[in-house]
Every structure is written in structure tokens, then in C-alpha cells.
Amino acid sequence: MRDDSLASLRLMPSVARPEQVFVRGQGSWLWDSEGRAYLDFTQGWAVNSLGHSPRVVVEALQRQAERLLNPGAAYYHPGLLKLAGRLCEATGSDQAYFVSSGAEACEGAIKLARKWGQRHREGAFTIVTARHSFHGRTLGAMSASGKPAFQQLFEPKLPGFEKVPYNDLEALAQAIDAHTVAVMLEPVQGEAGVIPATLDYLQGVERLCRSRGVLLILDEVQTGIGRCGALLAEELYGVRADIVTLGKGLGGGVPLAAVLARGNACCQEPGEQGGTHHGNALMLAAGLAVLKTVLEPGFLEQVRELGEHLRDGLALLARRHGQGPLRGHGLLCGLPLQRLSAPAVARAALEEGLLVNAPQPHVLRFSPALTVSHANIDEMLRRLERALLRVSLTRQREALASA
Ligand SMILES: *Cc1c(COP(=O)(O)O)cnc(C)c1O
């Protein structure tokens, strides 16, 4: 046990953590306090989009920290104007608003939609969301989420959300009525176990929103900023939302998120939304460095190519072990496990020096750095295979023992 194991008792329980204490990271690798190296295919739940401590982000933070940490949310600074301009230009959006977390971005989108409803839809405020969706852990974002574990927590929730099955256009069509102001969906349901929208579904959702006169909000906190092989996942589907939320990968490892709005969804007025750290100069410097990197010629092409390499390797491994089928886009992959527990495989992987995450009891999620190498992927596959074998063996032994 670590010397400071008692110190962890001073932390309010939240997520269950393994006992390793991580002290250093570089690219796809993390090192613990004992000097052991781990290949990281989680990257902080997909936030370290360029890997651990990428040079461009570190240098941008250094430069900004020396010049100006933050003038305060009530003043302009160059990064604020630059990132708003570049992000809007690159995504075909009209306005951007910067916050610190994905949950806050989703709150911002919900508020913007409600404002739009007051202005353009006679005060309608209901937002249709999907079962098993995840939009964050503030009370409003939890209320919007369809994660079953949230249902009983912290009641009463914020009213005004209606949940429908995902990838079911008929159910969505029936849920939209005069009280509806928007439909809010993830292009790929990440927490639910990496479940992509089908092409027909998301295109149908957009058509439905247009014909019924409600807004389409896409939560791209997990899928955006190159994760799926395009700057936004909506591009893969040929769909354009009215409001897009970004987070996770946008900051490249620092807390930065954004709400993007298009057309008449740009209805926010002064005083309606705000926050002490919204548009923080230090965080925006990181965001600028990430966006510049992701938009460099060939970068997204490379993400798609790496995604194929990852998927091919995982699919082969999955077939050998009777697992799968694989899901996802680009460098966001989900591997459904038949019979094996995903948390058990993730724990065995940790023993093998590999970080993967289990968003569901029977699904592993892979969200490596967008800059991961072929060699990293191949090494991950070897470590994962050893972890799968370990867990299968344990399972067989237990089955024999109880027979
Ligand atoms: C992670 C996530 C969020 C919440 O982001 P936080 O930064 O954890 O608040 C919201 N939506 C989606 C789709 C996410 O994956």
C-alpha cells in the first residue's frame, strides 16, 4: 500500500480509482510513482486529444501564463476573439461561448434553446433527449441525460425533458409536439457504450427538426474536435445542428468547453449566461493550440487512417476471442464483450500496463490520443489480448470450481 493511502480517505468518494498514483505523461504513455509505464487508451475519458503533455499545448500554456493568466470574464483578450473566430469559421457556426466543462456547455445549450423557445416558439421549453444519453453531471445536464443510474439521484430533477429510444425515428417523431423546443442528441452515445447514430436516423432527425420547427442540438463533447475523424461528427452524417456543444478534446487536457450556435439560435443576450472562468485566457490558449493542430493539412485524414488500423486490429482480436462486433467512428471505439465483464478486463489490462475504460458492464471503450502511432496500437492489442486471456482463464477456473 502507498504511504498516502490514508490520505485518500480525505477525498469524498466519487469515481473508483485504482491505487496507482500517476506522476508523468508523454504522448500515449503514463508513468506511476513506482516508475511503471502504462499505455493510455483512455486519455482521461478522451480529453487529452493530442496525448499527454503535447509540446504545442505546453508551449502555448507557458507563453500565456507568462503574459496573462486571465484578465477576467468581463474583458476581451486576444485568445477569446481568436478562438471564437477560428472555431466558428472551421465549423460553419455564427457564435461561440466558452465554458469550463462539457456539462456546462450542455447547460448553456439548454438555456439557449429555452431562450429561443421564448422568442420563436411561444414559450415552448421541452427538450427531447435519448434514453441512455449522457450530457454531464450538473443538475440540468443530469436531468437531460437518459443514463438509468441518474434516475433516482438528487430528485427532483429539472422538468422539461422527454426521453425516447435512440436510433428510433418513429419514437422521436411522436415525441415532438407544440411544447417541444429542441431535440438534443449525441452523434455517438459514448457513455452508453459507444453507440453511433445510424446515418438514416441522424439525417431523419435533422429533417424532422426542420419540418416541425424545432432546434437540433448535437452534444459533440465526446465526438467533436477530430475524435471521429472529422472536426465534428455531424460532418460524417452530412447533418447540421443549430447548436453544438464541445468539451473534452477541445482543451487538450485542460478544462475548456464551448457552445456553438448557428442562424437564429444565436439569441443569447448580455447578462443571460456568465461565469467567472468562462473564456479563461489560459484555457483558451490551449484550445487555440489544439484547434490549430487538428486543422493542419492531413491531420484528420491521419486520424481516419489510425482509426482504421485500430478497428482492424480490434476486430481481428475480437473475432479470435469470440467478442464484438466493434462499434464507433475514427478513434472512438467500443468493443462489446460477450460473457466477460468489461471492468474485470479493464482491471486485468491495468496489470498488463494498459489503460482502457469500461463505460458499461460489457463494453470496453478506446479513446487514444489522436496522435497515437501504429506501434502504440499494435502494443495495445498485445496487452489487451493478454488481459482478455487472464480474465477468460479466471472465469473458466471459477466455472470448474463451482461445477
Ligand atoms: C463527457 C461528456 C459530457 C460532460 O462533460 P464534462 O466535462 O464531464 O462535464 C457531456 N456530454 C457528453 C457527450 C460527454 O461525453
PDB file of N, CA and C and ligand atoms in Angstrom, residues 44-47 100-106 133-138 141 145 184-191 218-223 245-248 255-257 365, ligand 1:
ATOM      1  N   GLY A  44      -7.853  10.164 -20.211  1.00  0.00           N
ATOM      2  CA  GLY A  44      -8.711  10.998 -19.358  1.00  0.00           C
ATOM      3  C   GLY A  44     -10.120  11.101 -19.894  1.00  0.00           C
ATOM      4  N   TRP A  45     -10.687   9.969 -20.357  1.00  0.00           N
ATOM      5  CA  TRP A  45     -12.001   9.967 -20.998  1.00  0.00           C
ATOM      6  C   TRP A  45     -11.999  10.883 -22.225  1.00  0.00           C
ATOM      7  N   ALA A  46     -10.972  10.739 -23.040  1.00  0.00           N
ATOM      8  CA  ALA A  46     -10.898  11.420 -24.339  1.00  0.00           C
ATOM      9  C   ALA A  46     -10.620  12.920 -24.259  1.00  0.00           C
ATOM     10  N   VAL A  47     -10.078  13.387 -23.126  1.00  0.00           N
ATOM     11  CA  VAL A  47      -9.789  14.826 -23.068  1.00  0.00           C
ATOM     12  C   VAL A  47      -8.405  15.173 -23.628  1.00  0.00           C
ATOM     13  N   SER A 100     -16.204  25.854 -18.996  1.00  0.00           N
ATOM     14  CA  SER A 100     -15.105  25.043 -18.479  1.00  0.00           C
ATOM     15  C   SER A 100     -15.342  23.544 -18.527  1.00  0.00           C
ATOM     16  N   SER A 101     -16.567  23.115 -18.767  1.00  0.00           N
ATOM     17  CA  SER A 101     -16.818  21.672 -18.779  1.00  0.00           C
ATOM     18  C   SER A 101     -17.930  21.343 -19.766  1.00  0.00           C
ATOM     19  N   GLY A 102     -17.964  20.082 -20.168  1.00  0.00           N
ATOM     20  CA  GLY A 102     -18.991  19.629 -21.094  1.00  0.00           C
ATOM     21  C   GLY A 102     -20.389  19.802 -20.515  1.00  0.00           C
ATOM     22  N   ALA A 103     -20.516  19.530 -19.213  1.00  0.00           N
ATOM     23  CA  ALA A 103     -21.829  19.676 -18.573  1.00  0.00           C
ATOM     24  C   ALA A 103     -22.304  21.124 -18.678  1.00  0.00           C
ATOM     25  N   GLU A 104     -21.382  22.056 -18.418  1.00  0.00           N
ATOM     26  CA  GLU A 104     -21.736  23.477 -18.521  1.00  0.00           C
ATOM     27  C   GLU A 104     -22.113  23.858 -19.950  1.00  0.00           C
ATOM     28  N   ALA A 105     -21.410  23.264 -20.921  1.00  0.00           N
ATOM     29  CA  ALA A 105     -21.735  23.550 -22.325  1.00  0.00           C
ATOM     30  C   ALA A 105     -23.153  23.069 -22.624  1.00  0.00           C
ATOM     31  N   CYS A 106     -23.508  21.887 -22.091  1.00  0.00           N
ATOM     32  CA  CYS A 106     -24.864  21.365 -22.320  1.00  0.00           C
ATOM     33  C   CYS A 106     -25.893  22.227 -21.605  1.00  0.00           C
ATOM     34  N   SER A 133     -28.628   8.415 -22.853  1.00  0.00           N
ATOM     35  CA  SER A 133     -27.732   9.512 -23.255  1.00  0.00           C
ATOM     36  C   SER A 133     -26.981  10.036 -22.033  1.00  0.00           C
ATOM     37  N   PHE A 134     -25.895  10.739 -22.289  1.00  0.00           N
ATOM     38  CA  PHE A 134     -25.113  11.353 -21.206  1.00  0.00           C
ATOM     39  C   PHE A 134     -24.741  12.768 -21.609  1.00  0.00           C
ATOM     40  N   HIS A 135     -25.156  13.731 -20.783  1.00  0.00           N
ATOM     41  CA  HIS A 135     -24.858  15.129 -21.091  1.00  0.00           C
ATOM     42  C   HIS A 135     -24.130  15.834 -19.945  1.00  0.00           C
ATOM     43  N   GLY A 136     -23.710  15.076 -18.931  1.00  0.00           N
ATOM     44  CA  GLY A 136     -22.934  15.680 -17.855  1.00  0.00           C
ATOM     45  C   GLY A 136     -23.632  15.579 -16.514  1.00  0.00           C
ATOM     46  N   ARG A 137     -22.981  16.130 -15.486  1.00  0.00           N
ATOM     47  CA  ARG A 137     -23.417  15.875 -14.116  1.00  0.00           C
ATOM     48  C   ARG A 137     -23.858  17.105 -13.333  1.00  0.00           C
ATOM     49  N   THR A 138     -24.050  18.234 -13.979  1.00  0.00           N
ATOM     50  CA  THR A 138     -24.757  19.313 -13.292  1.00  0.00           C
ATOM     51  C   THR A 138     -26.221  18.893 -13.265  1.00  0.00           C
ATOM     52  N   ALA A 141     -27.981  19.084 -16.645  1.00  0.00           N
ATOM     53  CA  ALA A 141     -27.435  18.104 -17.602  1.00  0.00           C
ATOM     54  C   ALA A 141     -27.817  16.687 -17.195  1.00  0.00           C
ATOM     55  N   SER A 145     -30.029  13.920 -19.250  1.00  0.00           N
ATOM     56  CA  SER A 145     -29.420  12.623 -19.559  1.00  0.00           C
ATOM     57  C   SER A 145     -30.401  11.480 -19.363  1.00  0.00           C
ATOM     58  N   MET A 184     -32.146  17.009 -28.539  1.00  0.00           N
ATOM     59  CA  MET A 184     -30.737  17.049 -28.148  1.00  0.00           C
ATOM     60  C   MET A 184     -30.186  15.623 -28.123  1.00  0.00           C
ATOM     61  N   LEU A 185     -29.161  15.379 -28.954  1.00  0.00           N
ATOM     62  CA  LEU A 185     -28.627  14.021 -29.096  1.00  0.00           C
ATOM     63  C   LEU A 185     -27.106  14.032 -29.181  1.00  0.00           C
ATOM     64  N   GLU A 186     -26.515  12.903 -28.843  1.00  0.00           N
ATOM     65  CA  GLU A 186     -25.097  12.685 -29.136  1.00  0.00           C
ATOM     66  C   GLU A 186     -25.025  11.963 -30.487  1.00  0.00           C
ATOM     67  N   PRO A 187     -24.149  12.361 -31.392  1.00  0.00           N
ATOM     68  CA  PRO A 187     -23.998  11.637 -32.667  1.00  0.00           C
ATOM     69  C   PRO A 187     -23.538  10.194 -32.437  1.00  0.00           C
ATOM     70  N   VAL A 188     -22.738  10.006 -31.385  1.00  0.00           N
ATOM     71  CA  VAL A 188     -22.382   8.663 -30.920  1.00  0.00           C
ATOM     72  C   VAL A 188     -22.614   8.699 -29.413  1.00  0.00           C
ATOM     73  N   GLN A 189     -23.424   7.785 -28.900  1.00  0.00           N
ATOM     74  CA  GLN A 189     -23.627   7.745 -27.453  1.00  0.00           C
ATOM     75  C   GLN A 189     -22.401   7.110 -26.806  1.00  0.00           C
ATOM     76  N   GLY A 190     -21.559   7.957 -26.215  1.00  0.00           N
ATOM     77  CA  GLY A 190     -20.283   7.474 -25.677  1.00  0.00           C
ATOM     78  C   GLY A 190     -20.438   6.662 -24.410  1.00  0.00           C
ATOM     79  N   GLU A 191     -21.040   7.277 -23.378  1.00  0.00           N
ATOM     80  CA  GLU A 191     -21.177   6.612 -22.079  1.00  0.00           C
ATOM     81  C   GLU A 191     -22.044   5.365 -22.173  1.00  0.00           C
ATOM     82  N   LEU A 218     -26.719  19.121 -31.091  1.00  0.00           N
ATOM     83  CA  LEU A 218     -25.861  17.938 -31.062  1.00  0.00           C
ATOM     84  C   LEU A 218     -24.813  18.114 -29.962  1.00  0.00           C
ATOM     85  N   ASP A 219     -24.773  17.155 -29.054  1.00  0.00           N
ATOM     86  CA  ASP A 219     -23.776  17.149 -27.996  1.00  0.00           C
ATOM     87  C   ASP A 219     -22.537  16.430 -28.537  1.00  0.00           C
ATOM     88  N   GLU A 220     -21.565  17.243 -28.952  1.00  0.00           N
ATOM     89  CA  GLU A 220     -20.315  16.700 -29.511  1.00  0.00           C
ATOM     90  C   GLU A 220     -19.164  16.837 -28.517  1.00  0.00           C
ATOM     91  N   VAL A 221     -19.509  16.831 -27.230  1.00  0.00           N
ATOM     92  CA  VAL A 221     -18.469  16.956 -26.203  1.00  0.00           C
ATOM     93  C   VAL A 221     -17.444  15.820 -26.351  1.00  0.00           C
ATOM     94  N   GLN A 222     -17.942  14.622 -26.650  1.00  0.00           N
ATOM     95  CA  GLN A 222     -17.022  13.482 -26.799  1.00  0.00           C
ATOM     96  C   GLN A 222     -16.591  13.269 -28.250  1.00  0.00           C
ATOM     97  N   THR A 223     -17.501  13.539 -29.199  1.00  0.00           N
ATOM     98  CA  THR A 223     -17.247  13.182 -30.602  1.00  0.00           C
ATOM     99  C   THR A 223     -16.533  14.269 -31.392  1.00  0.00           C
ATOM    100  N   THR A 245     -22.463  21.405 -28.830  1.00  0.00           N
ATOM    101  CA  THR A 245     -21.637  21.558 -27.631  1.00  0.00           C
ATOM    102  C   THR A 245     -20.322  20.802 -27.820  1.00  0.00           C
ATOM    103  N   LEU A 246     -19.255  21.427 -27.337  1.00  0.00           N
ATOM    104  CA  LEU A 246     -17.914  20.840 -27.404  1.00  0.00           C
ATOM    105  C   LEU A 246     -17.311  20.843 -26.008  1.00  0.00           C
ATOM    106  N   GLY A 247     -16.361  19.960 -25.778  1.00  0.00           N
ATOM    107  CA  GLY A 247     -15.675  19.922 -24.487  1.00  0.00           C
ATOM    108  C   GLY A 247     -14.487  18.998 -24.613  1.00  0.00           C
ATOM    109  N   LYS A 248     -14.298  18.154 -23.627  1.00  0.00           N
ATOM    110  CA  LYS A 248     -13.255  17.137 -23.645  1.00  0.00           C
ATOM    111  C   LYS A 248     -12.040  17.525 -24.505  1.00  0.00           C
ATOM    112  N   PRO A 255      -9.373  22.253 -18.687  1.00  0.00           N
ATOM    113  CA  PRO A 255     -10.837  22.381 -18.710  1.00  0.00           C
ATOM    114  C   PRO A 255     -11.323  23.498 -19.624  1.00  0.00           C
ATOM    115  N   LEU A 256     -11.785  23.107 -20.800  1.00  0.00           N
ATOM    116  CA  LEU A 256     -12.330  24.066 -21.764  1.00  0.00           C
ATOM    117  C   LEU A 256     -13.463  23.396 -22.528  1.00  0.00           C
ATOM    118  N   ALA A 257     -14.558  24.110 -22.689  1.00  0.00           N
ATOM    119  CA  ALA A 257     -15.708  23.597 -23.431  1.00  0.00           C
ATOM    120  C   ALA A 257     -16.365  24.775 -24.139  1.00  0.00           C
ATOM    121  N   ARG A 365     -14.185   0.781 -23.900  1.00  0.00           N
ATOM    122  CA  ARG A 365     -14.088   1.954 -24.773  1.00  0.00           C
ATOM    123  C   ARG A 365     -12.620   2.307 -24.992  1.00  0.00           C
TER     124      ARG A 365
HETATM  125  C1  LIG B   1     -18.178  13.881 -21.006  1.00  0.00           C
HETATM  126  C2  LIG B   1     -19.434  14.321 -21.633  1.00  0.00           C
HETATM  127  C3  LIG B   1     -20.179  15.392 -21.113  1.00  0.00           C
HETATM  128  C4  LIG B   1     -19.817  16.082 -19.829  1.00  0.00           C
HETATM  129  O1  LIG B   1     -18.587  16.713 -19.889  1.00  0.00           O
HETATM  130  P1  LIG B   1     -17.846  17.143 -18.524  1.00  0.00           P
HETATM  131  O2  LIG B   1     -16.663  17.905 -18.986  1.00  0.00           O
HETATM  132  O3  LIG B   1     -17.512  15.871 -17.805  1.00  0.00           O
HETATM  133  O4  LIG B   1     -18.805  17.967 -17.747  1.00  0.00           O
HETATM  134  C5  LIG B   1     -21.308  15.790 -21.801  1.00  0.00           C
HETATM  135  N1  LIG B   1     -21.686  15.182 -22.923  1.00  0.00           N
HETATM  136  C6  LIG B   1     -21.013  14.147 -23.449  1.00  0.00           C
HETATM  137  C7  LIG B   1     -21.477  13.537 -24.725  1.00  0.00           C
HETATM  138  C8  LIG B   1     -19.868  13.670 -22.821  1.00  0.00           C
HETATM  139  O5  LIG B   1     -19.209  12.626 -23.320  1.00  0.00           O
END
